[in-house]
Short mmCIF file of C-alpha atoms and ligand atoms in Angstrom, two decimals:
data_model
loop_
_atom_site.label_atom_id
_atom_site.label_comp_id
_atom_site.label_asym_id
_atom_site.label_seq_id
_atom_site.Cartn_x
_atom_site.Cartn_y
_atom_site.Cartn_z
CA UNK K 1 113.59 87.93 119.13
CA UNK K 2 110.39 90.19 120.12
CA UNK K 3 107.17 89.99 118.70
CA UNK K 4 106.06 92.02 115.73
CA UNK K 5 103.31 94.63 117.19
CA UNK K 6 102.12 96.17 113.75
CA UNK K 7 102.82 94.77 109.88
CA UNK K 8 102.62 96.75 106.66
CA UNK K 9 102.93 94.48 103.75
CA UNK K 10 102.74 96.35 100.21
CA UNK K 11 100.62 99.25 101.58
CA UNK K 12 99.95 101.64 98.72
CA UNK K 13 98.15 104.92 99.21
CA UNK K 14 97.46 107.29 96.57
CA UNK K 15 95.71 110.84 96.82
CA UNK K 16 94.35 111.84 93.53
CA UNK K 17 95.83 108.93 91.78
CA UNK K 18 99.09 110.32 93.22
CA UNK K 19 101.11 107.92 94.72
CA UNK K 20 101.85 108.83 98.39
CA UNK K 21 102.95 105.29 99.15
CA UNK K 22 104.39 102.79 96.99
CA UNK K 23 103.91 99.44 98.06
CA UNK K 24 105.51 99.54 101.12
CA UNK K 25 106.51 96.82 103.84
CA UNK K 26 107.31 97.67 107.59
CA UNK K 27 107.73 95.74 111.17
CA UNK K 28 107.44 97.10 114.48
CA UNK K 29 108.45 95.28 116.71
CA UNK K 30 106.45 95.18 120.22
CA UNK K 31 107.96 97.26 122.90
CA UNK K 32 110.78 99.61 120.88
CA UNK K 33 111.22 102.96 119.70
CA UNK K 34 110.87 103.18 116.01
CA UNK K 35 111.13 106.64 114.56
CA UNK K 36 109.85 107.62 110.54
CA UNK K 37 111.99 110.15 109.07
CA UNK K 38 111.18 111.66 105.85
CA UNK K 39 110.71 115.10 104.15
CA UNK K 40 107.66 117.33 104.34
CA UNK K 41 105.57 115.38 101.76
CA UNK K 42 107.22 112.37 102.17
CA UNK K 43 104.15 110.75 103.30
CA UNK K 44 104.83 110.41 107.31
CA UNK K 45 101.67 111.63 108.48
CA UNK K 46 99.80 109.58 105.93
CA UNK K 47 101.42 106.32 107.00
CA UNK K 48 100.89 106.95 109.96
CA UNK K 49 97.29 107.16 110.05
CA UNK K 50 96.93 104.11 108.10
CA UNK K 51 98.28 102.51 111.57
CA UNK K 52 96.03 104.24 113.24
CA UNK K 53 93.27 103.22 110.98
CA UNK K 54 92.29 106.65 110.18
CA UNK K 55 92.36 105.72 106.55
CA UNK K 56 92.36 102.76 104.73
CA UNK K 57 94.86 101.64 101.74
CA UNK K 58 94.50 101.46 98.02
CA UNK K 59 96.31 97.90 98.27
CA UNK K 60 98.02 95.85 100.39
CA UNK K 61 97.01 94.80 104.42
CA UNK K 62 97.87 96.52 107.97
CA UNK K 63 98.19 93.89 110.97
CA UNK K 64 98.23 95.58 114.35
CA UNK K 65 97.99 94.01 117.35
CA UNK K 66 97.38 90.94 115.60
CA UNK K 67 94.30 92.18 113.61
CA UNK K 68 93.86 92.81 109.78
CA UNK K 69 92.47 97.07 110.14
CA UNK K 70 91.50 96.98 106.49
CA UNK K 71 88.77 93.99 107.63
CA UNK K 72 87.23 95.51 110.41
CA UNK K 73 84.10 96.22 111.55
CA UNK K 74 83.59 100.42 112.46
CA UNK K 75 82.84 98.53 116.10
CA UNK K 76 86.38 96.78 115.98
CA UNK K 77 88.09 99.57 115.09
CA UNK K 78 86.54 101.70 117.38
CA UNK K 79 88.02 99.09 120.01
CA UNK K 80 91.43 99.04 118.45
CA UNK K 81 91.39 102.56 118.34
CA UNK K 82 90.82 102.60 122.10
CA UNK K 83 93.91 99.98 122.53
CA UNK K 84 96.05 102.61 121.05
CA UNK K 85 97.08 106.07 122.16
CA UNK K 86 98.18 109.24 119.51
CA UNK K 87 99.45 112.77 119.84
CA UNK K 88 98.53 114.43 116.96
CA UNK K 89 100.89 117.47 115.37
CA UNK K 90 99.22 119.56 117.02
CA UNK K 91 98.49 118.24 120.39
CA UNK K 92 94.32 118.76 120.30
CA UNK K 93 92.77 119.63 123.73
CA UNK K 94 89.27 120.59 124.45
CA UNK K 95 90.38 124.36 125.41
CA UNK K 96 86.56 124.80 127.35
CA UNK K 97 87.95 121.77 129.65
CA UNK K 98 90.35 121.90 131.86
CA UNK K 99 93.44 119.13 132.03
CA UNK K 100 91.90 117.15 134.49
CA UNK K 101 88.54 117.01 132.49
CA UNK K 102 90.85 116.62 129.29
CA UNK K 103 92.60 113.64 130.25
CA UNK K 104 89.48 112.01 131.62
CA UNK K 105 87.08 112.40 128.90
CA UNK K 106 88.10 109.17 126.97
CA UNK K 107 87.51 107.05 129.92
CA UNK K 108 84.64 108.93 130.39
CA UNK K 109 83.47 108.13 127.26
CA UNK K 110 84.50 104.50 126.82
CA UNK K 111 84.22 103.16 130.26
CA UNK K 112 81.74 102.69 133.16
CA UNK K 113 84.99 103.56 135.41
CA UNK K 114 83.03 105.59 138.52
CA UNK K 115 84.33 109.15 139.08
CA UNK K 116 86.47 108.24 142.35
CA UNK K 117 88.52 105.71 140.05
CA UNK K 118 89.07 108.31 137.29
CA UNK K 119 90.24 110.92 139.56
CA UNK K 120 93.02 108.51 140.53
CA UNK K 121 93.36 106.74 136.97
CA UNK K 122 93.69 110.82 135.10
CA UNK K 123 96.16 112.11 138.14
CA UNK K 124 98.74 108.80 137.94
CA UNK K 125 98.27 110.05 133.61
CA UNK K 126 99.32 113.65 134.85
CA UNK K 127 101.82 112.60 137.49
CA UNK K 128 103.03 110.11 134.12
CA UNK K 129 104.09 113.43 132.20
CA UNK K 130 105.29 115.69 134.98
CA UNK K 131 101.67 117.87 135.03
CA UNK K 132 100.07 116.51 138.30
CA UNK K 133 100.18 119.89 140.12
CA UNK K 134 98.49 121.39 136.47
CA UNK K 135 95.30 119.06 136.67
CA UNK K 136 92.71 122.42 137.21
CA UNK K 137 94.72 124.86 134.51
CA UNK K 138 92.49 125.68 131.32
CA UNK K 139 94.71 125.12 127.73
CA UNK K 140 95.14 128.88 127.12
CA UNK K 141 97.00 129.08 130.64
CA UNK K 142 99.60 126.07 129.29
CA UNK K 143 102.98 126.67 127.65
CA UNK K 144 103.72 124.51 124.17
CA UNK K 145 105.63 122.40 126.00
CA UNK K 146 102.65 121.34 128.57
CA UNK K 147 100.19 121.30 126.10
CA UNK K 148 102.19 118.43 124.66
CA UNK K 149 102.32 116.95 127.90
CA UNK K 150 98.50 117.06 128.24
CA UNK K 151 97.74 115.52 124.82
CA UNK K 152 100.06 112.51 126.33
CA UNK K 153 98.60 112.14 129.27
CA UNK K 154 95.20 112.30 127.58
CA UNK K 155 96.63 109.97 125.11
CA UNK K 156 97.97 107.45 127.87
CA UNK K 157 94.35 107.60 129.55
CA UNK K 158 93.59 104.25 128.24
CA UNK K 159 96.39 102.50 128.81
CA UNK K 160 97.53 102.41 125.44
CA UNK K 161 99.76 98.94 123.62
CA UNK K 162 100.88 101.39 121.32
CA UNK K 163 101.87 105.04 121.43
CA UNK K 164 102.11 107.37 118.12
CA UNK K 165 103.59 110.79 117.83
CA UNK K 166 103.37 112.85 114.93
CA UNK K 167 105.84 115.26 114.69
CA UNK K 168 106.24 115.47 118.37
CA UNK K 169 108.76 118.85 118.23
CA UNK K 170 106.78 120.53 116.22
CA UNK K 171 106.68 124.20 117.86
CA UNK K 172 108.85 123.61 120.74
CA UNK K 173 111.95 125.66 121.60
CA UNK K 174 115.04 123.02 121.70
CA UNK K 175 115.04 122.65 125.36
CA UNK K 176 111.09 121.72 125.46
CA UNK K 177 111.77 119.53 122.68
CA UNK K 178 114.51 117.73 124.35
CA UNK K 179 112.48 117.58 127.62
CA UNK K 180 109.38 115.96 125.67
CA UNK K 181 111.99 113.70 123.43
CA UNK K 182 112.98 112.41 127.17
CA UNK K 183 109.13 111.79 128.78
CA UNK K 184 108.93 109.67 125.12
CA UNK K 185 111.98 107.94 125.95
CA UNK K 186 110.71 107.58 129.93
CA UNK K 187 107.27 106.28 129.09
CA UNK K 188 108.55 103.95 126.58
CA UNK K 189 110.65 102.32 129.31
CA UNK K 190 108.30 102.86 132.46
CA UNK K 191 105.22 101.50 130.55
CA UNK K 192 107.06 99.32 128.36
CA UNK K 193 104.82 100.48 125.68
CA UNK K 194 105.60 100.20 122.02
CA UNK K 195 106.78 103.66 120.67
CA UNK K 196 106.01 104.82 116.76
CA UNK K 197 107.23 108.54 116.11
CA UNK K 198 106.89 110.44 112.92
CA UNK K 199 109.39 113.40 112.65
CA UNK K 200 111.77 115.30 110.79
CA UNK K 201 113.75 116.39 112.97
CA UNK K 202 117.19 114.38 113.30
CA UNK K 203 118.48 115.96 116.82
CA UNK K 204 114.96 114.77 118.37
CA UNK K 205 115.16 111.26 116.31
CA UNK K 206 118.62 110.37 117.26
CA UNK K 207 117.55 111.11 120.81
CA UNK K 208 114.58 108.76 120.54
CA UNK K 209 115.34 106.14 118.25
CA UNK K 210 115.98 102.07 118.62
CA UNK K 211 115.18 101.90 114.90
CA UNK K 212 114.77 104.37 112.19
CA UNK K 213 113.33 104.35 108.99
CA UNK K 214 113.40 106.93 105.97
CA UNK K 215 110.99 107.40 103.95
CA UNK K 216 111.20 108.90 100.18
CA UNK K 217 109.36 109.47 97.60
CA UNK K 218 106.64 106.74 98.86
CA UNK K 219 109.46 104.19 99.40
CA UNK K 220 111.39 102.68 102.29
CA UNK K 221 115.24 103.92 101.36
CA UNK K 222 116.71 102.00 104.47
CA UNK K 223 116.03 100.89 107.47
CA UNK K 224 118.06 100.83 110.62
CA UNK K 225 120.08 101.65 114.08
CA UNK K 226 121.18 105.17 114.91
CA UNK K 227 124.44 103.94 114.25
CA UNK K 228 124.14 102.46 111.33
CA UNK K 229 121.86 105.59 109.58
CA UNK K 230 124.73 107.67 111.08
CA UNK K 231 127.46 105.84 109.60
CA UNK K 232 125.44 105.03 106.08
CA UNK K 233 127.23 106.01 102.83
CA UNK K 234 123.68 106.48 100.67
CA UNK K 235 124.00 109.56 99.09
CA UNK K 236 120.26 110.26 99.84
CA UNK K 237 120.26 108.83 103.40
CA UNK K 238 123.80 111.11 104.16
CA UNK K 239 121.93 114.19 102.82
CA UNK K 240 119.12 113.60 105.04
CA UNK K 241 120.65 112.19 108.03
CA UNK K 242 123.55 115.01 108.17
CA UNK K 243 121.71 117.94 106.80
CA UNK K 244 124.02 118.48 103.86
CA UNK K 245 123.03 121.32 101.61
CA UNK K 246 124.21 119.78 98.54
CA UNK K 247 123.01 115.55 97.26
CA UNK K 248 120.63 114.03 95.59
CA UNK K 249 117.85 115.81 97.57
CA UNK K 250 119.18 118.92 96.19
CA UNK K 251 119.76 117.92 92.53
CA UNK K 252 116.13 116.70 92.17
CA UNK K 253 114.63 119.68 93.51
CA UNK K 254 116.67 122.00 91.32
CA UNK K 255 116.15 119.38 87.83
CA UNK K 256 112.36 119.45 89.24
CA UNK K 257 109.82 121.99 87.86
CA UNK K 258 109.09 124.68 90.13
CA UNK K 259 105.63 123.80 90.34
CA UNK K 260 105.20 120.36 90.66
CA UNK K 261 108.14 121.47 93.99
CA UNK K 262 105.58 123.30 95.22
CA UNK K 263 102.42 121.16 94.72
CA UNK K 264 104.60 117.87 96.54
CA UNK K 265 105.05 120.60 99.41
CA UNK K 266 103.04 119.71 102.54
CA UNK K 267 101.45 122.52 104.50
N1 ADP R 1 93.66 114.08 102.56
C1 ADP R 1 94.53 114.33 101.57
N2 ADP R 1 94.09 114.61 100.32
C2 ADP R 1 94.95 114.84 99.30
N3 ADP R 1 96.30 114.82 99.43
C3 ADP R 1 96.80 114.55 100.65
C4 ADP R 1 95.94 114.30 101.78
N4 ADP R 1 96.74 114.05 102.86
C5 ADP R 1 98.01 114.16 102.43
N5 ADP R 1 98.05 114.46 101.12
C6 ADP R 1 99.28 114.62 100.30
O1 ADP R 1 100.08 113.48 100.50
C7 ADP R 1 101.46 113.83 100.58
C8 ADP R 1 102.04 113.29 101.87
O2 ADP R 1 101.45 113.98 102.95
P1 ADP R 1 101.81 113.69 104.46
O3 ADP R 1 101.61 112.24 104.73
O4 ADP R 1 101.03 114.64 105.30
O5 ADP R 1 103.36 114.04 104.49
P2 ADP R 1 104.34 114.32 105.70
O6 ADP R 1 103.61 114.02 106.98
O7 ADP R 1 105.53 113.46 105.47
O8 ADP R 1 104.73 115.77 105.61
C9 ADP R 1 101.51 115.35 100.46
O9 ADP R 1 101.85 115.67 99.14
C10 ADP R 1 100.12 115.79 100.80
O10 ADP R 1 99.80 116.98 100.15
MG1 MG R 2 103.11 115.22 108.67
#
């Protein structure tokens, strides 16, 4: 049995005393893929910066890496922060830097590393995501699919426990997608680092996935293999996993109000 990297135990979150999450409880475990499904609105990206500790819940405790976020100092959470790596939704380079200055401004920033050592630390990042021979290109000369790359390689520049992708796909053709579903599934293995995706996208999850959760309406509906989500006979969790235009998805949107549809939309 692996170790647990990060525990959520009865995290609630509520915007606007709307619920977002409801009390829920999740395990990674240390070293796997685990992949959050969920609707737009479902609350993905939310959760997921709680485990970055980019916001703090209404109730309940976050352990990562052993340590309790909600008690930290700003100084220890700076440091966790530093232990852990994200690509954000929409990848978030410095476009007046180049790669190379890209990937190496967090150790620049957090590290007395001299500049020899960083060269070689930022081009085994680059070489890590296929964008070694890229290191002097400025953002607006990168495709989608390399700006992705970047943000990982920037994200990696720490040597992160703990990698999290939101919505890695997002704005990638199918064939970029796949190829950046496969450097998550590469680095994963090669670094041996644990893996926490956000997405709604089932093609790129079932690609990815050891584990999968979905999430609903602020709740964990089920938790489990590719296999088993696959093979699951929850209406809900059938809908979702298969794509199915008619379910329970369906029938509450259309017994919904139009308006409170479109308020629970995300942007
Ligand atoms: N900072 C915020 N202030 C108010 N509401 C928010 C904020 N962030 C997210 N929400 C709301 O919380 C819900 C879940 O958002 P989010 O976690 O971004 O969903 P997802 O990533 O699954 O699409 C949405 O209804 C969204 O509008
Ligand atoms: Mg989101």
């Amino acid at each position: 049995m692996s170790d647990v990297a990060i525990q959520v135990r009865d995290v609630t979150k509520k915007y606007d005393n709307r619920v977002i999450l409801d009390a829920i409880g999740l395990d990674v475990q240390e070293a796997e893929t685990l992949v959050i499904l969920g609707g737009s609105g479902s609350g993905k990206s939310t959760l997921l910066r709680l485990m970055i500790g980019n916001i703090i819940p209404d109730a309940g405790t976050i352990l990562s890496l052993g340590k309790d976020l909600c008690a930290m100092t700003p100084r220890q959470l700076a440091d966790y922060r530093r232990s852990i790596g994200v690509l954000f939704q929409s990848g978030a380079l410095f476009n007046s830097m180049t790669v190379f200055d890209n990937v190496a401004l967090p150790i620049r920033e957090h590290t007395d590393v001299p500049e020899e050592t960083i060269s070689i630390m930022v081009k085994i990042k680059l070489e890590l995501v296929g964008l070694r021979q890229h290191a002097d290109k400025m953002p607006s000369e990168l495709s989608g699919g390399m700006k992705k790359r970047a943000g990982l390689a920037r994200a990696l520049a720490l040597d992160p426990k703990v990698l999290f992708y939101d919505e890695p796909s997002a704005g990638l053709d199918p064939v970029t997608s796949a190829e950046i579903d496969q450097l998550i599934i590469d680095l994963n293995e090669k670094l041996g680092v644990t893996t926490v995706v956000v997405t709604h996208e089932m093609d790129s999850a079932f690609r990815i996935a050891d584990r999968m959760v979905l999430l609903d309406r602020g709740k964990f509906i089920v938790s489990g293999s590719p296999d088993e989500m696959r093979n699951s006979k929850d209406p809900l969790v059938r809908q979702f996993v298969h794509g199915l235009t008619e379910g329970p998805l369906t029938d509450r949107r259309r017994a919904g109000g139009y308006e409170s549809d479109l308020l629970a939309e995300d942007i």
